[in-house]
Amino acid sequence: MTRFSWRTAGESHGKALIGIVEGVPAGLELDVERINSELSRRQGGYGRGGRMKIERDHIELQSGLKGGVTLGSPISFLVPNRDQTIEDLPLPASPRPGHADLAGCQKYGHQDTRAVLERASARETAARVAAASIARQVIEAFGIEVFAHVVELGGVKARSDGFELTGADRAQIRSESCFYCLDPLVEESMRAAVDDAKEAGDTLGGVFEVRAMGLPPGLGEYADPAERLTARLGGALFSIPAIKGVEVGLGFEVARRMGSEAHDAIQPRAAAVEGLGNRFSRATNRAGGLEGGMTTGEELVLRAAMKPIPTLRKSLPSMDFKTREATEATYQRSDVTSVPAAGVVGEAVVALELTRAFLSKYGGDSMDAVRAAFEAHQVALAQV
Ligand code: EPS
């Protein structure tokens, strides 16, 4: 059995973004339209800039399938770039504060920020969304759903009472929002914030939340610190460009509470099935579905804070590489905000980590083998 892993390659204005996903069990019928709809969702959201009007992101699968069904061999794919101008674009004279430009040039010894930004660009996340859209079809076959939505943008906060909605309602409401947000009442204020920032040549950050439903308890690991799922999920969210903070469950708020107000009482699961599955549930979910680096079986609740995009039309102070004189950061084009897109990427990286943890616990060569291991654990769970 191949261990689950993935990798991306490609430059923002090169020929294509490229991905390889290994360890997807054989026998999964891949829904390609599903992958493409995630790619176009990543391109969307109010506040995106000119590049997204050029691109039509879609997947071109290269290997790992026969008749649309996975073979168990590495799945490779391209997401072609329409803008392939890497060799023609002008050299930016000065690095942008907040981007990888300066530290990247100092690391590699360049005076050419394009040599850095082409890979450091958040365009790479298109390949990750494609990889995740493949991987998550494995866990979806076992009833696991991952869902992200924007909870704050440019300081405008969504109300948090939409969470009791069912999965189908949530998805419907989010699809009607140009901010991928569940609170329609804040949409106008968010839109005004983006329009004002655009007018001022500025950019906006925000917060998205990622939830995962239908998880079995015990995914992840406490014995190996590096395999603690909390660490892996935090690392995954921090791997998205511009993410500066991650919270789990109550997040930083938990540090201000007494122990008696910080944890989740254990109680019988009301819907427990005789002889099968988890017999326990929690009265609350302050832990956000993670304890001891493992899933508890409750909903996973993660939030990530994104800084405003560092490419501003109203450029920030910088230095010219050649003259060493004070100047302004080079501006070519950018989004005003890409928090909605970052939420799509957040959903993707969480789905990749959950698939990895799921296959590390139940992995087998084929979907049938995975199902057998999963069902055996459901029987074992009823004995606990
Ligand atoms: C992005 C493509 C980029 C930017 C954005 C994300 O396109 P271009 O650089 O050609 O305008 O729109 O990149 C960044 C936010 C960044 O920091 O580099 C994309 O496909 O998401």
Tab-separated table of C-alpha atoms and ligand atoms in Angstrom:
chain	number	residue	atom	x	y	z
A	1	MET	CA	0.000	0.000	0.000
A	2	THR	CA	1.356	3.465	-0.928
A	3	ARG	CA	1.202	6.035	1.859
A	4	PHE	CA	-1.032	8.998	1.110
A	5	SER	CA	0.946	12.055	0.035
A	6	TRP	CA	0.705	14.918	-2.409
A	7	ARG	CA	2.956	17.459	-4.045
A	8	THR	CA	2.529	20.495	-6.270
A	9	ALA	CA	4.802	22.276	-8.724
A	10	GLY	CA	4.444	25.186	-11.103
A	11	GLU	CA	4.897	28.936	-11.335
A	12	SER	CA	2.135	31.528	-11.316
A	13	HIS	CA	2.758	32.589	-14.941
A	14	GLY	CA	4.379	29.368	-16.149
A	15	LYS	CA	2.752	26.787	-18.406
A	16	ALA	CA	0.696	25.076	-15.728
A	17	LEU	CA	0.334	24.138	-12.118
A	18	ILE	CA	1.058	20.482	-11.584
A	19	GLY	CA	0.070	18.039	-8.871
A	20	ILE	CA	0.686	14.443	-7.856
A	21	VAL	CA	-1.481	12.632	-5.326
A	22	GLU	CA	-0.229	9.254	-4.144
A	23	GLY	CA	-1.899	6.621	-2.012
A	24	VAL	CA	-5.492	7.100	-3.208
A	25	PRO	CA	-6.924	3.569	-2.994
A	26	ALA	CA	-7.926	1.739	-6.152
A	27	GLY	CA	-11.595	1.516	-7.082
A	28	LEU	CA	-12.763	5.100	-6.510
A	29	GLU	CA	-14.800	6.573	-9.353
A	30	LEU	CA	-13.546	10.156	-9.561
A	31	ASP	CA	-16.032	12.959	-10.136
A	32	VAL	CA	-14.061	15.333	-12.384
A	33	GLU	CA	-16.823	17.950	-12.524
A	34	ARG	CA	-16.624	18.149	-8.754
A	35	ILE	CA	-12.893	18.972	-9.005
A	36	ASN	CA	-13.557	21.677	-11.601
A	37	SER	CA	-16.338	23.237	-9.569
A	38	GLU	CA	-13.960	23.555	-6.576
A	39	LEU	CA	-11.372	25.165	-8.862
A	40	SER	CA	-13.854	27.728	-10.110
A	41	ARG	CA	-15.086	28.381	-6.566
A	42	ARG	CA	-11.465	29.203	-5.625
A	43	GLN	CA	-11.369	31.717	-8.464
A	44	GLY	CA	-14.446	33.500	-7.190
A	45	GLY	CA	-15.477	35.750	-4.327
A	46	TYR	CA	-16.065	39.496	-4.392
A	47	GLY	CA	-12.808	41.471	-4.408
A	48	ARG	CA	-10.790	39.331	-6.798
A	49	GLY	CA	-8.643	41.097	-9.385
A	50	GLY	CA	-7.795	40.948	-13.093
A	51	ARG	CA	-6.024	37.597	-13.173
A	52	MET	CA	-9.155	35.680	-12.318
A	53	LYS	CA	-10.885	37.210	-15.349
A	54	ILE	CA	-8.164	35.648	-17.516
A	55	GLU	CA	-7.966	32.160	-16.038
A	56	ARG	CA	-10.471	29.297	-16.451
A	57	ASP	CA	-8.963	26.853	-13.998
A	58	HIS	CA	-9.723	23.232	-14.795
A	59	ILE	CA	-8.005	19.905	-14.242
A	60	GLU	CA	-6.332	17.818	-16.918
A	61	LEU	CA	-5.764	14.385	-15.387
A	62	GLN	CA	-2.611	12.692	-16.679
A	63	SER	CA	-2.330	9.372	-14.838
A	64	GLY	CA	-3.648	7.073	-12.141
A	65	LEU	CA	-7.049	6.294	-13.671
A	66	LYS	CA	-8.632	3.880	-16.106
A	67	GLY	CA	-12.206	4.390	-17.187
A	68	GLY	CA	-12.486	7.219	-14.651
A	69	VAL	CA	-11.680	4.854	-11.755
A	70	THR	CA	-8.531	5.123	-9.605
A	71	LEU	CA	-5.882	2.423	-10.073
A	72	GLY	CA	-3.981	2.913	-6.815
A	73	SER	CA	-1.080	4.379	-8.796
A	74	PRO	CA	-0.001	8.049	-8.504
A	75	ILE	CA	-2.644	10.442	-9.831
A	76	SER	CA	-0.994	13.303	-11.700
A	77	PHE	CA	-2.635	16.344	-13.202
A	78	LEU	CA	-2.170	19.774	-14.765
A	79	VAL	CA	-4.098	22.973	-14.142
A	80	PRO	CA	-3.024	24.992	-17.218
A	81	ASN	CA	-2.326	28.726	-16.901
A	82	ARG	CA	-3.769	30.980	-19.561
A	83	ASP	CA	-1.391	33.748	-18.513
A	84	GLN	CA	1.986	32.148	-19.305
A	85	THR	CA	3.996	35.372	-19.435
A	86	ILE	CA	6.735	34.383	-16.971
A	87	GLU	CA	9.517	35.168	-19.467
A	88	ASP	CA	8.024	38.475	-20.613
A	89	LEU	CA	6.851	40.203	-17.444
A	90	PRO	CA	8.948	43.208	-16.341
A	91	LEU	CA	11.359	42.737	-13.433
A	92	PRO	CA	9.913	44.366	-10.315
A	93	ALA	CA	12.467	46.940	-9.110
A	94	SER	CA	11.573	46.795	-5.434
A	95	PRO	CA	10.216	44.147	-3.075
A	96	ARG	CA	6.710	44.338	-1.539
A	97	PRO	CA	6.502	44.507	2.253
A	98	GLY	CA	4.444	41.541	3.440
A	99	HIS	CA	5.208	39.264	0.475
A	100	ALA	CA	7.947	36.626	0.172
A	101	ASP	CA	9.816	39.001	-2.185
A	102	LEU	CA	12.574	40.312	0.059
A	103	ALA	CA	13.304	37.332	2.319
A	104	GLY	CA	13.125	35.084	-0.778
A	105	CYS	CA	15.673	37.216	-2.656
A	106	GLN	CA	17.947	37.249	0.389
A	107	LYS	CA	17.589	33.487	0.751
A	108	TYR	CA	18.432	32.646	-2.868
A	109	GLY	CA	20.717	35.588	-3.653
A	110	HIS	CA	18.477	37.197	-6.311
A	111	GLN	CA	17.750	40.831	-7.040
A	112	ASP	CA	14.766	39.665	-9.079
A	113	THR	CA	11.625	39.300	-7.015
A	114	ARG	CA	9.933	37.551	-9.943
A	115	ALA	CA	12.292	34.617	-9.360
A	116	VAL	CA	10.658	34.343	-5.922
A	117	LEU	CA	7.085	35.471	-6.381
A	118	GLU	CA	6.364	33.151	-9.283
A	119	ARG	CA	6.329	30.224	-6.872
A	120	ALA	CA	5.481	32.117	-3.685
A	121	SER	CA	2.261	33.396	-5.305
A	122	ALA	CA	-1.018	32.122	-3.933
A	123	ARG	CA	-1.718	30.846	-7.435
A	124	GLU	CA	-0.081	27.594	-6.228
A	125	THR	CA	-3.187	26.977	-4.155
A	126	ALA	CA	-5.124	26.103	-7.330
A	127	ALA	CA	-3.065	22.902	-7.526
A	128	ARG	CA	-3.742	22.170	-3.860
A	129	VAL	CA	-7.464	22.650	-4.318
A	130	ALA	CA	-7.352	20.202	-7.250
A	131	ALA	CA	-5.328	17.672	-5.219
A	132	ALA	CA	-7.733	17.988	-2.309
A	133	SER	CA	-10.771	17.651	-4.559
A	134	ILE	CA	-9.398	14.263	-5.587
A	135	ALA	CA	-8.417	13.180	-2.065
A	136	ARG	CA	-11.578	14.252	-0.304
A	137	GLN	CA	-13.678	12.009	-2.528
A	138	VAL	CA	-12.172	9.123	-0.517
A	139	ILE	CA	-13.417	10.413	2.845
A	140	GLU	CA	-16.723	11.619	1.401
A	141	ALA	CA	-17.414	7.978	0.528
A	142	PHE	CA	-17.447	7.457	4.328
A	143	GLY	CA	-19.781	10.359	5.072
A	144	ILE	CA	-17.135	12.951	5.994
A	145	GLU	CA	-17.887	16.482	4.812
A	146	VAL	CA	-15.531	19.481	5.004
A	147	PHE	CA	-17.058	22.941	4.776
A	148	ALA	CA	-15.522	26.423	4.978
A	149	HIS	CA	-17.190	29.805	5.179
A	150	VAL	CA	-16.059	33.376	5.712
A	151	VAL	CA	-16.829	34.703	9.203
A	152	GLU	CA	-15.144	38.115	9.009
A	153	LEU	CA	-13.904	40.393	6.232
A	154	GLY	CA	-12.323	43.827	6.515
A	155	GLY	CA	-13.454	43.989	10.161
A	156	VAL	CA	-17.104	43.148	9.299
A	157	LYS	CA	-18.182	40.120	11.344
A	158	ALA	CA	-20.821	37.598	10.318
A	159	ARG	CA	-23.300	36.490	12.958
A	160	SER	CA	-22.512	32.965	14.109
A	161	ASP	CA	-25.985	31.482	14.366
A	162	GLY	CA	-26.014	29.770	10.965
A	163	PHE	CA	-24.174	26.690	12.183
A	164	GLU	CA	-27.215	24.687	13.166
A	165	LEU	CA	-28.229	24.511	9.510
A	166	THR	CA	-27.971	21.131	7.823
A	167	GLY	CA	-25.176	20.483	5.343
A	168	ALA	CA	-27.395	21.021	2.308
A	169	ASP	CA	-28.731	24.339	3.653
A	170	ARG	CA	-25.269	25.543	4.523
A	171	ALA	CA	-23.971	24.804	1.034
A	172	GLN	CA	-26.981	26.497	-0.574
A	173	ILE	CA	-26.663	29.668	1.513
A	174	ARG	CA	-22.912	29.858	0.929
A	175	SER	CA	-23.356	29.435	-2.823
A	176	GLU	CA	-25.674	32.468	-2.842
A	177	SER	CA	-23.091	34.669	-1.096
A	178	CYS	CA	-20.381	36.491	-3.053
A	179	PHE	CA	-18.254	36.254	0.107
A	180	TYR	CA	-18.964	32.524	0.726
A	181	CYS	CA	-20.505	33.665	4.001
A	182	LEU	CA	-23.534	32.202	5.830
A	183	ASP	CA	-24.890	35.533	7.055
A	184	PRO	CA	-26.678	37.426	4.259
A	185	LEU	CA	-27.190	40.448	6.526
A	186	VAL	CA	-23.499	41.408	6.521
A	187	GLU	CA	-22.989	41.061	2.791
A	188	GLU	CA	-23.721	44.709	2.041
A	189	SER	CA	-21.259	45.950	4.681
A	190	MET	CA	-18.571	43.563	3.417
A	191	ARG	CA	-19.170	44.744	-0.127
A	192	ALA	CA	-18.894	48.391	0.966
A	193	ALA	CA	-15.636	47.614	2.802
A	194	VAL	CA	-14.170	46.018	-0.340
A	195	ASP	CA	-15.366	48.881	-2.581
A	196	ASP	CA	-13.880	51.486	-0.216
A	197	ALA	CA	-10.554	49.618	-0.020
A	198	LYS	CA	-10.465	49.306	-3.806
A	199	GLU	CA	-11.109	53.007	-4.222
A	200	ALA	CA	-8.303	53.769	-1.766
A	201	GLY	CA	-5.877	51.373	-3.491
A	202	ASP	CA	-5.817	49.257	-0.359
A	203	THR	CA	-6.456	45.603	0.552
A	204	LEU	CA	-8.422	43.673	3.201
A	205	GLY	CA	-7.956	40.558	5.311
A	206	GLY	CA	-10.413	38.460	7.248
A	207	VAL	CA	-11.217	35.189	8.956
A	208	PHE	CA	-12.645	31.948	7.598
A	209	GLU	CA	-13.850	28.920	9.472
A	210	VAL	CA	-13.437	25.302	8.391
A	211	ARG	CA	-15.709	22.617	9.803
A	212	ALA	CA	-15.673	18.871	9.228
A	213	MET	CA	-18.678	16.687	9.947
A	214	GLY	CA	-19.043	12.897	10.167
A	215	LEU	CA	-15.566	12.175	11.546
A	216	PRO	CA	-14.980	8.976	13.509
A	217	PRO	CA	-13.198	9.368	16.862
A	218	GLY	CA	-9.500	8.518	16.999
A	219	LEU	CA	-8.134	9.977	13.750
A	220	GLY	CA	-4.657	11.351	14.402
A	221	GLU	CA	-2.126	10.259	16.975
A	222	TYR	CA	-0.983	11.133	20.475
A	223	ALA	CA	2.000	8.740	20.607
A	224	ASP	CA	3.970	10.562	17.900
A	225	PRO	CA	4.009	14.336	18.486
A	226	ALA	CA	4.514	15.072	14.773
A	227	GLU	CA	1.355	13.120	13.940
A	228	ARG	CA	-0.902	14.973	16.376
A	229	LEU	CA	-3.796	15.958	14.131
A	230	THR	CA	-4.076	19.362	15.816
A	231	ALA	CA	-0.486	20.104	14.792
A	232	ARG	CA	-0.986	18.772	11.275
A	233	LEU	CA	-4.181	20.773	10.751
A	234	GLY	CA	-2.606	23.926	12.195
A	235	GLY	CA	0.413	23.457	9.955
A	236	ALA	CA	-1.832	22.883	6.957
A	237	LEU	CA	-3.742	26.117	7.555
A	238	PHE	CA	-0.508	28.056	8.169
A	239	SER	CA	0.808	26.736	4.852
A	240	ILE	CA	-1.759	28.892	3.034
A	241	PRO	CA	-0.133	32.192	2.000
A	242	ALA	CA	-1.053	35.150	4.259
A	243	ILE	CA	-2.421	33.100	7.179
A	244	LYS	CA	-1.263	34.671	10.447
A	245	GLY	CA	-3.423	32.967	13.065
A	246	VAL	CA	-5.229	29.657	13.572
A	247	GLU	CA	-7.765	28.766	16.252
A	248	VAL	CA	-9.222	25.410	17.269
A	249	GLY	CA	-12.664	25.368	18.903
A	250	LEU	CA	-12.790	28.181	21.466
A	251	GLY	CA	-9.296	29.194	20.334
A	252	PHE	CA	-7.554	31.914	22.377
A	253	GLU	CA	-10.753	32.421	24.386
A	254	VAL	CA	-10.117	29.097	26.186
A	255	ALA	CA	-7.043	30.593	27.889
A	256	ARG	CA	-9.302	33.030	29.768
A	257	ARG	CA	-11.704	30.404	31.099
A	258	MET	CA	-11.742	28.274	34.248
A	259	GLY	CA	-11.190	24.558	33.627
A	260	SER	CA	-14.823	23.902	34.521
A	261	GLU	CA	-15.859	26.157	31.611
A	262	ALA	CA	-13.228	24.991	29.127
A	263	HIS	CA	-13.945	21.310	28.469
A	264	ASP	CA	-16.768	19.201	27.044
A	265	ALA	CA	-18.738	16.898	29.355
A	266	ILE	CA	-18.945	13.279	28.181
A	267	GLN	CA	-22.436	11.831	27.800
A	268	PRO	CA	-24.176	8.937	26.001
A	269	ARG	CA	-24.699	9.407	22.263
A	270	ALA	CA	-28.440	9.786	21.768
A	271	ALA	CA	-28.365	8.284	18.275
A	272	ALA	CA	-26.011	5.381	19.149
A	273	VAL	CA	-26.677	2.229	17.127
A	274	GLU	CA	-26.692	-1.043	19.091
A	275	GLY	CA	-23.399	-2.907	18.551
A	276	LEU	CA	-21.996	-0.350	16.083
A	277	GLY	CA	-20.037	2.891	16.277
A	278	ASN	CA	-19.325	5.594	18.839
A	279	ARG	CA	-21.421	5.343	22.064
A	280	PHE	CA	-20.254	8.688	23.450
A	281	SER	CA	-20.975	12.305	22.661
A	282	ARG	CA	-20.238	15.710	24.207
A	283	ALA	CA	-22.565	18.213	25.799
A	284	THR	CA	-20.581	21.059	24.183
A	285	ASN	CA	-17.810	21.289	21.579
A	286	ARG	CA	-15.394	23.823	23.043
A	287	ALA	CA	-12.456	21.625	21.989
A	288	GLY	CA	-13.510	21.969	18.342
A	289	GLY	CA	-13.530	18.211	17.838
A	290	LEU	CA	-9.893	17.581	18.820
A	291	GLU	CA	-8.473	16.163	22.052
A	292	GLY	CA	-4.978	14.721	22.564
A	293	GLY	CA	-4.176	15.309	18.903
A	294	MET	CA	-7.076	13.095	17.798
A	295	THR	CA	-10.624	13.585	16.585
A	296	THR	CA	-13.275	13.214	19.278
A	297	GLY	CA	-16.052	12.361	16.833
A	298	GLU	CA	-17.611	15.813	17.308
A	299	GLU	CA	-17.570	18.443	14.565
A	300	LEU	CA	-14.103	19.782	13.747
A	301	VAL	CA	-14.028	23.584	14.139
A	302	LEU	CA	-11.002	25.570	12.952
A	303	ARG	CA	-10.593	29.247	12.128
A	304	ALA	CA	-7.811	31.010	10.257
A	305	ALA	CA	-6.966	34.715	10.101
A	306	MET	CA	-5.676	36.081	6.802
A	307	LYS	CA	-3.705	39.305	6.562
A	308	PRO	CA	-4.561	41.810	3.820
A	309	ILE	CA	-2.876	40.942	0.502
A	310	PRO	CA	0.535	42.685	0.403
A	311	THR	CA	0.220	43.882	-3.210
A	312	LEU	CA	-1.344	47.340	-2.863
A	313	ARG	CA	-2.145	49.794	-5.644
A	314	LYS	CA	-1.266	52.481	-3.089
A	315	SER	CA	2.227	51.008	-2.776
A	316	LEU	CA	4.029	50.680	0.553
A	317	PRO	CA	7.509	52.080	1.208
A	318	SER	CA	10.330	49.894	-0.044
A	319	MET	CA	13.856	50.085	-1.468
A	320	ASP	CA	15.115	49.845	-5.031
A	321	PHE	CA	17.400	46.817	-5.363
A	322	LYS	CA	19.818	48.523	-7.742
A	323	THR	CA	20.011	52.094	-6.380
A	324	ARG	CA	19.401	51.149	-2.701
A	325	GLU	CA	17.285	54.291	-2.553
A	326	ALA	CA	13.929	54.611	-0.881
A	327	THR	CA	11.085	54.004	-3.307
A	328	GLU	CA	7.658	52.393	-3.427
A	329	ALA	CA	6.971	48.682	-3.753
A	330	THR	CA	6.400	47.607	-7.347
A	331	TYR	CA	2.716	47.204	-8.250
A	332	GLN	CA	1.429	45.249	-11.241
A	333	ARG	CA	-2.053	44.001	-10.333
A	334	SER	CA	-3.746	42.309	-7.425
A	335	ASP	CA	-6.929	41.377	-5.644
A	336	VAL	CA	-8.488	43.722	-3.069
A	337	THR	CA	-9.202	40.662	-0.960
A	338	SER	CA	-9.049	36.924	-1.459
A	339	VAL	CA	-10.435	35.819	1.908
A	340	PRO	CA	-13.340	33.911	0.238
A	341	ALA	CA	-10.813	32.077	-1.980
A	342	ALA	CA	-8.595	31.404	1.039
A	343	GLY	CA	-11.596	29.716	2.680
A	344	VAL	CA	-11.843	27.362	-0.303
A	345	VAL	CA	-8.130	26.636	0.099
A	346	GLY	CA	-8.636	26.154	3.857
A	347	GLU	CA	-11.297	23.576	3.118
A	348	ALA	CA	-8.847	21.884	0.740
A	349	VAL	CA	-5.864	21.691	3.081
A	350	VAL	CA	-8.045	20.412	5.924
A	351	ALA	CA	-9.538	17.796	3.592
A	352	LEU	CA	-6.020	16.713	2.573
A	353	GLU	CA	-4.945	16.282	6.202
A	354	LEU	CA	-8.146	14.465	7.145
A	355	THR	CA	-7.727	12.118	4.179
A	356	ARG	CA	-4.153	11.463	5.249
A	357	ALA	CA	-5.226	10.714	8.838
A	358	PHE	CA	-8.173	8.598	7.643
A	359	LEU	CA	-5.999	6.499	5.327
A	360	SER	CA	-3.299	6.195	7.951
A	361	LYS	CA	-5.913	4.570	10.234
A	362	TYR	CA	-8.005	2.629	7.726
A	363	GLY	CA	-5.731	2.585	4.656
A	364	GLY	CA	-5.720	-0.309	2.234
A	365	ASP	CA	-4.941	-0.906	-1.414
A	366	SER	CA	-8.546	-0.653	-2.536
A	367	MET	CA	-11.682	1.191	-1.451
A	368	ASP	CA	-13.084	-2.219	-0.446
A	369	ALA	CA	-10.117	-2.806	1.875
A	370	VAL	CA	-10.556	0.672	3.385
A	371	ARG	CA	-14.265	0.016	3.883
A	372	ALA	CA	-13.552	-3.299	5.618
A	373	ALA	CA	-11.105	-1.597	8.021
A	374	PHE	CA	-13.536	1.253	8.662
A	375	GLU	CA	-16.421	-1.140	9.385
A	376	ALA	CA	-14.225	-3.244	11.691
A	377	HIS	CA	-13.475	-0.102	13.702
A	378	GLN	CA	-17.184	0.711	13.888
A	379	VAL	CA	-17.729	-2.702	15.526
A	380	ALA	CA	-14.735	-2.223	17.831
A	381	LEU	CA	-15.955	1.244	18.843
A	382	ALA	CA	-19.169	-0.224	20.201
A	383	GLN	CA	-17.073	-2.313	22.636
A	384	VAL	CA	-15.471	0.791	24.208
B	1	EPS	C1	-3.692	34.253	-7.705
B	1	EPS	C2	-3.068	34.688	-8.833
B	1	EPS	C3	-2.290	35.936	-8.815
B	1	EPS	C4	-2.913	36.920	-7.836
B	1	EPS	C5	-3.014	36.333	-6.437
B	1	EPS	C6	-3.598	34.963	-6.413
B	1	EPS	O1	-2.323	36.446	-10.102
B	1	EPS	P1	-1.387	37.641	-10.659
B	1	EPS	O2	-0.163	37.689	-9.778
B	1	EPS	O3	-1.071	37.244	-12.067
B	1	EPS	O4	-2.214	38.858	-10.589
B	1	EPS	O5	-4.216	37.248	-8.237
B	1	EPS	O6	-1.718	36.244	-5.911
B	1	EPS	C7	-1.496	36.672	-4.662
B	1	EPS	C8	-2.416	37.039	-3.821
B	1	EPS	C9	-0.108	36.656	-4.276
B	1	EPS	O7	0.157	36.998	-3.128
B	1	EPS	O8	0.736	36.342	-5.083
B	1	EPS	C10	-4.513	33.045	-7.678
B	1	EPS	O9	-4.610	32.288	-8.671
B	1	EPS	O10	-5.129	32.790	-6.612
